Coordinates of C-alpha atoms and ligand atoms in Angstrom, one line a residue:
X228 CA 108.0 49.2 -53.0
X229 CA 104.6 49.1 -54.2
X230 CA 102.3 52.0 -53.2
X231 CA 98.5 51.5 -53.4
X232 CA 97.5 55.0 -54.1
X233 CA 95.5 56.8 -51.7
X234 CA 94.8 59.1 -54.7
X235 CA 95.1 57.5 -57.7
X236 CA 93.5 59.8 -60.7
X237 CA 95.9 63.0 -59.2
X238 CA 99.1 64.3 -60.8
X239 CA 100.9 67.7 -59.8
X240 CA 98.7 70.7 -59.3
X241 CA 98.1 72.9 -62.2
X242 CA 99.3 75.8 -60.5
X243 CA 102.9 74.0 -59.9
X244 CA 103.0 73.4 -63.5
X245 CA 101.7 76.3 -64.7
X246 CA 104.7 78.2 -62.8
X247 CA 107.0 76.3 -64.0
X248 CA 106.5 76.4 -67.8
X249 CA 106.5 80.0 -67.2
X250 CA 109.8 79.8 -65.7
X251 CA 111.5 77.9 -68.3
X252 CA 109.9 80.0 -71.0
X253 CA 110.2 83.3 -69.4
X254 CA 106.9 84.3 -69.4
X255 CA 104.7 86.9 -67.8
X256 CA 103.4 84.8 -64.9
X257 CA 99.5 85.2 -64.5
X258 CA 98.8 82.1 -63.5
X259 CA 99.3 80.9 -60.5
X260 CA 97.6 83.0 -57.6
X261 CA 100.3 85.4 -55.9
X262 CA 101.4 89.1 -56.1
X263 CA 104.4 89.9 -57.3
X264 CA 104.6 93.1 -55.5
X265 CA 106.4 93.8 -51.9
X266 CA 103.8 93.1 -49.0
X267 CA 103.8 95.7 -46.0
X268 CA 107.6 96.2 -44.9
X269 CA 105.6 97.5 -41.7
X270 CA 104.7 94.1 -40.9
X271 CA 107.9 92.4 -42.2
X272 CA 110.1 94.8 -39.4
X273 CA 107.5 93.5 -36.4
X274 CA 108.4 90.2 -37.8
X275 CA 111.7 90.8 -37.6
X276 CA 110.9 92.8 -34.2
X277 CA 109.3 89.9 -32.8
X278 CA 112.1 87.5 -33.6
X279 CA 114.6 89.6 -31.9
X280 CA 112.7 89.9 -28.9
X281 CA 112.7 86.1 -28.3
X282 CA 109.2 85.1 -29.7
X283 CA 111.0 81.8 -31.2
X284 CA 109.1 79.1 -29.5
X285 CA 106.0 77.1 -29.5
X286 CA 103.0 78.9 -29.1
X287 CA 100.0 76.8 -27.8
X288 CA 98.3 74.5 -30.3
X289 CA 95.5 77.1 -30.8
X290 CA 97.0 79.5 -31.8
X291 CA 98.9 82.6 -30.2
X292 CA 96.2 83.7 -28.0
X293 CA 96.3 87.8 -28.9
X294 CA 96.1 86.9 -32.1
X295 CA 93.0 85.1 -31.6
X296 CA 91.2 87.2 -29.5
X297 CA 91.6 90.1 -32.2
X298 CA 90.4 88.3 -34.8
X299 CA 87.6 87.5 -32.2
X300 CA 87.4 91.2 -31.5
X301 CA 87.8 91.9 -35.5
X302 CA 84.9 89.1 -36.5
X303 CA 82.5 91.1 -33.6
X304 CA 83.3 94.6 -35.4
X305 CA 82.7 93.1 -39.4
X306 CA 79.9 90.4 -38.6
X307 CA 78.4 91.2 -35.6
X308 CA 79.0 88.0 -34.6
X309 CA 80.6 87.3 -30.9
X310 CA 82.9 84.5 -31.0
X311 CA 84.9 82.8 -28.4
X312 CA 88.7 82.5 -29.2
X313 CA 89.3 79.6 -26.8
X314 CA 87.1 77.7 -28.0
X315 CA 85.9 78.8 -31.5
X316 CA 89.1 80.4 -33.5
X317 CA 92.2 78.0 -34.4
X318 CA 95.3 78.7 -36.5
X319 CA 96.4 76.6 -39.3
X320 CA 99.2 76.6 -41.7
X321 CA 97.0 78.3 -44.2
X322 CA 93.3 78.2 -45.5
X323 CA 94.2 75.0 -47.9
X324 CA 95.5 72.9 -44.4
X325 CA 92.3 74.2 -42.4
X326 CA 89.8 72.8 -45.0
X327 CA 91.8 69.5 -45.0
X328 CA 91.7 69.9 -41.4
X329 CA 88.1 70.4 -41.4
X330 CA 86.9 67.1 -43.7
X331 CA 89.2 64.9 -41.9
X332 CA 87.9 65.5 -38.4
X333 CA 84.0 65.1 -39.4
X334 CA 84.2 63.0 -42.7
X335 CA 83.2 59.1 -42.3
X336 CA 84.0 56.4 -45.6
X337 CA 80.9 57.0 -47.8
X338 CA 79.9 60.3 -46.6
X339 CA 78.5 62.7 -49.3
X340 CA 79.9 65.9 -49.8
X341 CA 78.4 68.5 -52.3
X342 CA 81.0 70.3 -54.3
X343 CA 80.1 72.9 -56.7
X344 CA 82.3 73.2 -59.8
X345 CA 84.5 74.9 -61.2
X346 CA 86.5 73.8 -57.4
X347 CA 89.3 75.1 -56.0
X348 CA 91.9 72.0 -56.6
X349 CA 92.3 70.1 -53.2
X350 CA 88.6 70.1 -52.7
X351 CA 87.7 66.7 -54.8
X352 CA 91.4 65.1 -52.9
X353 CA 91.2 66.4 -49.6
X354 CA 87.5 64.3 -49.9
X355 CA 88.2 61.1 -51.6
X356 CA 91.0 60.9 -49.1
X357 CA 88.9 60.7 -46.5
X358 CA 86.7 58.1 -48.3
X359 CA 84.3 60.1 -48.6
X360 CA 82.3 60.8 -52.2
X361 CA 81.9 64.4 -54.1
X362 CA 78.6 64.9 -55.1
X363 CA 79.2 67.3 -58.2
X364 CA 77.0 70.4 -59.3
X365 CA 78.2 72.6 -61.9
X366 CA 77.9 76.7 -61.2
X367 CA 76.0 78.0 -64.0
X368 CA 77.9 79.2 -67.2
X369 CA 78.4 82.0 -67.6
X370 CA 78.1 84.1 -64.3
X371 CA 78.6 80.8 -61.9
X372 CA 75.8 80.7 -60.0
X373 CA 74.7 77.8 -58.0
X374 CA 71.3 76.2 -59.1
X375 CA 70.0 75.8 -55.4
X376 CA 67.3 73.3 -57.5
X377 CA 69.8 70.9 -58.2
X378 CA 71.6 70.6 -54.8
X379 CA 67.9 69.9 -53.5
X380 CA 67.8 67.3 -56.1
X381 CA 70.9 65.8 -55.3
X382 CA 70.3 65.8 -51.3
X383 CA 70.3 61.9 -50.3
X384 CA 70.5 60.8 -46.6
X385 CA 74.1 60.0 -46.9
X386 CA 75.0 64.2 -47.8
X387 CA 76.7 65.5 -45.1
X388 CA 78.6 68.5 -45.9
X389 CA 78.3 71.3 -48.9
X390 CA 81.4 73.5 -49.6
X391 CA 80.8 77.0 -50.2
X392 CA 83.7 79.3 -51.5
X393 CA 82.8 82.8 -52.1
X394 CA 84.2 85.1 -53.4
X395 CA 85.1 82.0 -55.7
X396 CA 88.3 81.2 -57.3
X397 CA 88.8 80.6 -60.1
X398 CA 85.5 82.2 -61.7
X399 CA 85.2 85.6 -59.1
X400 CA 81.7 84.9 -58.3
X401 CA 80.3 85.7 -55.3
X402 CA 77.5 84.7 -53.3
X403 CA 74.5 87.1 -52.2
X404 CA 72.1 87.1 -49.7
X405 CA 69.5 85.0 -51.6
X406 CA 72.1 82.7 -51.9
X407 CA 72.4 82.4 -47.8
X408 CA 68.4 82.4 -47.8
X409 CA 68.5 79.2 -50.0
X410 CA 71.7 77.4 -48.0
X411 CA 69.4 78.6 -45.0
X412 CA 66.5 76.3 -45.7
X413 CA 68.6 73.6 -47.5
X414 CA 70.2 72.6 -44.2
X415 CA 67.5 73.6 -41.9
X416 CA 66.7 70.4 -39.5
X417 CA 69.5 68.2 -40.9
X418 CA 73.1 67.2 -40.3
X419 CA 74.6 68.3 -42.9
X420 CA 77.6 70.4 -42.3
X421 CA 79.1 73.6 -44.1
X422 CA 82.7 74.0 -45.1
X423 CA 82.7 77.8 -46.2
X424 CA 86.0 78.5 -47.9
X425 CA 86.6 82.2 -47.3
X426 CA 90.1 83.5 -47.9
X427 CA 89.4 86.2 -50.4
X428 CA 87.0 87.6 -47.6
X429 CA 88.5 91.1 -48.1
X430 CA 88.8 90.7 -52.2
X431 CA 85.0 91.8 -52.7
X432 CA 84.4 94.6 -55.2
X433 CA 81.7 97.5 -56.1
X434 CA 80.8 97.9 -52.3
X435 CA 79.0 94.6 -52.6
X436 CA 78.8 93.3 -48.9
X437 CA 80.8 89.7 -48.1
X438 CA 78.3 87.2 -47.3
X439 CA 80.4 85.3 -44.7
X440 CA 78.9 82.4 -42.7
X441 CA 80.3 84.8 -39.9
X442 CA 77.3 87.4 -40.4
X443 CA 74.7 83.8 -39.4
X444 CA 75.1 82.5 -35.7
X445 CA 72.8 79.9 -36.5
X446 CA 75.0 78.6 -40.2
X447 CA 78.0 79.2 -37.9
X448 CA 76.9 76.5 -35.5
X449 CA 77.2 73.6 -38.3
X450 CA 80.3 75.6 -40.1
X451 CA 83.7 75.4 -40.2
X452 CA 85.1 78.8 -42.0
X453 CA 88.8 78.8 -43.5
X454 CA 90.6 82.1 -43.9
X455 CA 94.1 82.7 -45.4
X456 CA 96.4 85.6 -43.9
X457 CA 98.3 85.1 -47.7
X458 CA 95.9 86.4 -49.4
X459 CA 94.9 89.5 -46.8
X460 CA 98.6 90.6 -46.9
X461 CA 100.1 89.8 -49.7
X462 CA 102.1 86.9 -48.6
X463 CA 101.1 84.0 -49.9
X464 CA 104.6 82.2 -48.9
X465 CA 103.8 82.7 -45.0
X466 CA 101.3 79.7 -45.2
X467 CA 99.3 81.0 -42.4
X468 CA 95.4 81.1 -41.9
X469 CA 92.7 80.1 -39.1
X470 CA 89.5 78.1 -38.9
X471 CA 86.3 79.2 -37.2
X472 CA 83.5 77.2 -36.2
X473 CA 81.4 76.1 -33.6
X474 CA 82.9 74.9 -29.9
X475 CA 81.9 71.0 -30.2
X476 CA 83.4 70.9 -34.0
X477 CA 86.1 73.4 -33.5
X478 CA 87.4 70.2 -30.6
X479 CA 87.0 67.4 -33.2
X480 CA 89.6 70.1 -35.5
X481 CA 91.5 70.4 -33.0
X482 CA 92.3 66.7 -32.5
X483 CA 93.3 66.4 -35.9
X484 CA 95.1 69.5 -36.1
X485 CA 97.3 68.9 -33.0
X486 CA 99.0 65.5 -34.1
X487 CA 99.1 66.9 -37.8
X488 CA 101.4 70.5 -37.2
X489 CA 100.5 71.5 -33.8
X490 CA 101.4 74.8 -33.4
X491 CA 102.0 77.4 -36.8
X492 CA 104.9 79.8 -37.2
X493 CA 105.3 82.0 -33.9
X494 CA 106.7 85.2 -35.0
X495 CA 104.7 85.8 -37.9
X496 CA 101.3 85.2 -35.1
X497 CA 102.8 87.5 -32.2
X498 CA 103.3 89.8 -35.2
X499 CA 99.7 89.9 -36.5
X500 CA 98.3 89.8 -33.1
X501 CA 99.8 93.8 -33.4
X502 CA 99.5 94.4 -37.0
X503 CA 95.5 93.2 -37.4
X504 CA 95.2 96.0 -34.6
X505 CA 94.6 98.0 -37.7
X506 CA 91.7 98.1 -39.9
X507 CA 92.7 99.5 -42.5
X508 CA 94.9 96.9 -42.9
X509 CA 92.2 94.8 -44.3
X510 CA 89.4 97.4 -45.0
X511 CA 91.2 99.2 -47.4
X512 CA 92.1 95.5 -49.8
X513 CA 88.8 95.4 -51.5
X514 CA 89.2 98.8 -53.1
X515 CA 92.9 98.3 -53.9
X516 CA 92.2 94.9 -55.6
X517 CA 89.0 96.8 -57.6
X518 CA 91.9 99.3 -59.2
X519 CA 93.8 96.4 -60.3
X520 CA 91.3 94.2 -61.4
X521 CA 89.4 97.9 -63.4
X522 CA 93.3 98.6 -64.9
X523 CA 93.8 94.8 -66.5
X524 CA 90.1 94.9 -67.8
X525 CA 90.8 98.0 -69.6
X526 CA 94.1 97.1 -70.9
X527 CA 93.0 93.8 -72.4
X528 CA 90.0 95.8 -73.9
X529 CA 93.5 96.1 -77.2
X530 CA 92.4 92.5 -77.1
X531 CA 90.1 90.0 -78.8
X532 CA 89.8 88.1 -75.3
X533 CA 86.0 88.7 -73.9
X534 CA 85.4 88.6 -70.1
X535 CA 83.3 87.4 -67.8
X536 CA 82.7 89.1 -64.8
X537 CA 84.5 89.1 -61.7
X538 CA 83.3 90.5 -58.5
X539 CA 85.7 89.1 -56.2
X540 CA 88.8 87.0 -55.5
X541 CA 92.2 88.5 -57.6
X542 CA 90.6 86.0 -61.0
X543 CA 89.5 87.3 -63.9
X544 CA 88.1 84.8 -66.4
X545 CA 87.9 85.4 -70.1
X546 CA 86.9 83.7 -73.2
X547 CA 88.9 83.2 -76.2
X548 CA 86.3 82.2 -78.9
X549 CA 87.9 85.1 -81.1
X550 CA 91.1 83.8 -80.9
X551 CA 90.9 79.9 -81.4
X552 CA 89.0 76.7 -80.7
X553 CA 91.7 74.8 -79.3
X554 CA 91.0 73.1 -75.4
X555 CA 91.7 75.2 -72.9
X556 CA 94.6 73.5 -71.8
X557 CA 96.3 73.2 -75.1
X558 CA 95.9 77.1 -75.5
X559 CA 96.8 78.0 -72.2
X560 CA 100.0 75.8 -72.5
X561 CA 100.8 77.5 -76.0
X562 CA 99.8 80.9 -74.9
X563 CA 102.7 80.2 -72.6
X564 CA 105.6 78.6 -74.9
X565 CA 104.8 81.4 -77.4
X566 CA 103.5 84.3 -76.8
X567 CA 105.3 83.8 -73.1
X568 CA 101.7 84.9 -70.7
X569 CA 100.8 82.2 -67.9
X570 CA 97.5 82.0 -67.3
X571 CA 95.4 78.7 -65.8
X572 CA 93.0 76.8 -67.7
X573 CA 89.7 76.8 -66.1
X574 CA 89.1 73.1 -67.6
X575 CA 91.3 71.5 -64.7
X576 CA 88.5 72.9 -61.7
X577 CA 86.5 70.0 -63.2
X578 CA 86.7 66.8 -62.7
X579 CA 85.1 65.6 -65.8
X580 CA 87.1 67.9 -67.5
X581 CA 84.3 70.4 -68.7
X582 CA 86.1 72.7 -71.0
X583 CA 84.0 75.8 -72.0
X584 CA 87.2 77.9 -73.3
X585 CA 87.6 79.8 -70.5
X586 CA 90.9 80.7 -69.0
X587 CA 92.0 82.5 -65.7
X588 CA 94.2 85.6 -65.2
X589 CA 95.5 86.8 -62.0
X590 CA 95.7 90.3 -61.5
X591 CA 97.0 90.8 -58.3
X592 CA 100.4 92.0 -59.8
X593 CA 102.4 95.0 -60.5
X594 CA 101.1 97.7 -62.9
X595 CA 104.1 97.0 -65.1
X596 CA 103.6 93.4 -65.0
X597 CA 99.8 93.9 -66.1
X598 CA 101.2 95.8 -69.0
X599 CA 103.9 93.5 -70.3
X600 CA 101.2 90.7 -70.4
X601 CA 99.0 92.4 -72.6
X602 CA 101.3 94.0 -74.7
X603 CA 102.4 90.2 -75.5
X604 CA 98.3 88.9 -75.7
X605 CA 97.3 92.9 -77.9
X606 CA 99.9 91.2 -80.4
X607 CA 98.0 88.0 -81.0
X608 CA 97.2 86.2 -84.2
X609 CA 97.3 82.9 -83.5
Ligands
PMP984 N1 91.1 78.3 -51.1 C1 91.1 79.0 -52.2 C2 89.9 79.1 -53.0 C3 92.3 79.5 -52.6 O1 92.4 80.2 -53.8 C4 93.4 79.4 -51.8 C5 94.7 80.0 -52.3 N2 95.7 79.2 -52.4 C6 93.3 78.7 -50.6 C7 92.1 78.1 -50.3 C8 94.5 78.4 -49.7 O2 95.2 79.4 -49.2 P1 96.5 79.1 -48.4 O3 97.6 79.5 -49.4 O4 96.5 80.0 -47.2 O5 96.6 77.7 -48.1
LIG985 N1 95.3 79.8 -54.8 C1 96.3 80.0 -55.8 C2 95.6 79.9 -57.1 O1 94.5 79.5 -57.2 C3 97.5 79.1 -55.8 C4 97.6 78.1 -54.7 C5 98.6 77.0 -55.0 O2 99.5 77.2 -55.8 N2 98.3 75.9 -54.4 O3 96.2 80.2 -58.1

């Protein structure tokens, strides 16, 4: 049977095949984004809990609704921002399905979208899918930050949507308050809408404050927001997130959303609904991620990698210069048949390609983990 490819340019995600070179070369896995230690067994045994106690069937399309009147409750206490949960708060099978969500249910055939780069990898798809066009503007190498001049520039009647991720994967960026000033004035007076990918919400280091869409009613009212309970507790296998955005958009989501996967995983919601309950939960993650991310930069200090900063996410970028002036792609692979160490080139977050020898670590992993790695990387002479 012939197929006429809805996405014809796209092969298997980086992070699949990172992953599984490192499996068949036994190699320290730093690549693909996930811890690799336990997440709370706290929330595990109300899981469990939960289960037992007969919470095993559909919830309403929505979302459990405890669980989204705390996050309504826990939005108020972090943003100051009062949200409705019938109306504004909906969870998804993850952030990735919320932002496809999201497009699909306001995207038209020629729409523009603006799409900084490096991009997280389903952006470009989950737009050309809709038949919709990527407008592309490199983050400025080497601290990624977005020339505000050049998405003026490349404003044309047809944009209707910029995506924001902050704090950024795969670079660690983050966006500050100019940043929201800029955005502010961009899409004062127009329709153009925000998608604001913020799952590493909580991954935000040196007591720099989270610019969420959350902390601007008025950005909030042409935003949809994606979160990721993966990445908040350490369970990236759950697949469970929420969208937030304004009443009229949030029913446009919801008709997509409700013919797509209905309703998400009821235990692991009834159990969040409790476990969200406390704060420190969440409020203690930056800090915890900042010891890890302070412990790997030190260690591959032995090295002759150099890095660029990261305030946020669980990415750390460095350069290789000293090493070699292979592509990225080809040292990343070899780094991994060789010297057995995973990592993600940063080449693949663009679509042209742009290759400025730059590859990604993740360093949300065990102290021991961290270790073997750069022992293995300390060693190189290649
Ligand atoms: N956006 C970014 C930038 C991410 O790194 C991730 C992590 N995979 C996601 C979205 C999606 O998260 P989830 O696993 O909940 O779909
Ligand atoms: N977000 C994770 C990363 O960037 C992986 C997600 C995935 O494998 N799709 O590494």
């Amino acid at each position: 049977m012939h197929i006429n490819s809805k996405l014809p340019n796209v092969g298997t995600t980086i992070f699949t095949v990172m992953s599984a070179l490192a499996t068949e070369h036994k190699a320290v896995n730093l690549g693909q984004g996930f811890p690799d230690y336990p997440m709370s067994e706290e929330l595990v045994a109300l899981v469990n809990d939960v289960m037992k106690r007969g919470f095993n069937q559909y919830v309403p399309m929505q979302g459990y609704p405890p669980l989204r009147e705390v996050l309504a409750e826990k939005i108020q206490s972090l943003y100051t921002t009062v949200v409705n949960p019938d109306t504004q708060i909906t969870i998804t099978p993850g952030g990735t399905y919320a932002i496809y969500t999201a497009l699909t249910a306001v995207l038209q055939p020629g729409d523009e979208v603006i799409i900084f780069e490096p991009a997280y990898d389903s952006y470009i798809p989950n737009v050309e899918i809709n038949g919709a066009v990527p407008v592309l503007i490199d983050l400025k190498f080497p601290d990624y930050k977005i020339d505000w001049g050049e998405v003026r520039q490349k404003l044309t009647p047809k944009t209707r949507m910029i995506m924001l991720n902050s704090p950024h994967n795969p670079t660690g960026a983050v966006l500050g308050e100019d940043d929201i000033k800029q955005l502010r004035s961009i899409v004062k007076d127009t329709n153009i809408f925000i998608l604001s990918d913020e799952v590493y919400e909580h991954l935000v280091f040196d007591n720099v404050p989270h610019q969420s869409i959350l902390r601007y009613p008025d950005l909030l009212e042409r935003s949809f927001v994606c979160f990721s309970f993966g990445k908040v507790y350490h369970c990236t296998g759950w697949k469970l997130g929420y969208c937030v955005s304004a009443p009229e958009m949030m029913k446009e989501f919801r008709k997509v959303h409700q013919f797509n996967c209905f309703s998400c995983h009821t235990p692991s919601q009834v159990a969040l609904a409790t476990f969200i309950k406390n704060k420190d939960s969440y409020l203690s993650l930056g800090a915890f991620m900042q010891e890890k991310r302070d412990y790997f930069q030190q260690l591959m200090r032995q090295t002759k990698f150099t890095p660029l900063a990261s305030h946020g996410s669980y990415f750390q970028l460095y350069k290789y210069d000293r090493i070699s002036d292979e592509g990225d792609k080809d040292f990343a692979i070899r780094l991994t048949k060789e010297k057995a160490v995973a990592t993600i080139p940063v080449s693949v977050f663009y679509k042209a390609g742009t290759d400025n020898k730059v590859i990604r670590f993740c360093f949300a992993k065990k102290k021991e983990t961290l270790d073997a790695a750069v022992e293995r990387l300390s060693k190189l002479n290649i």
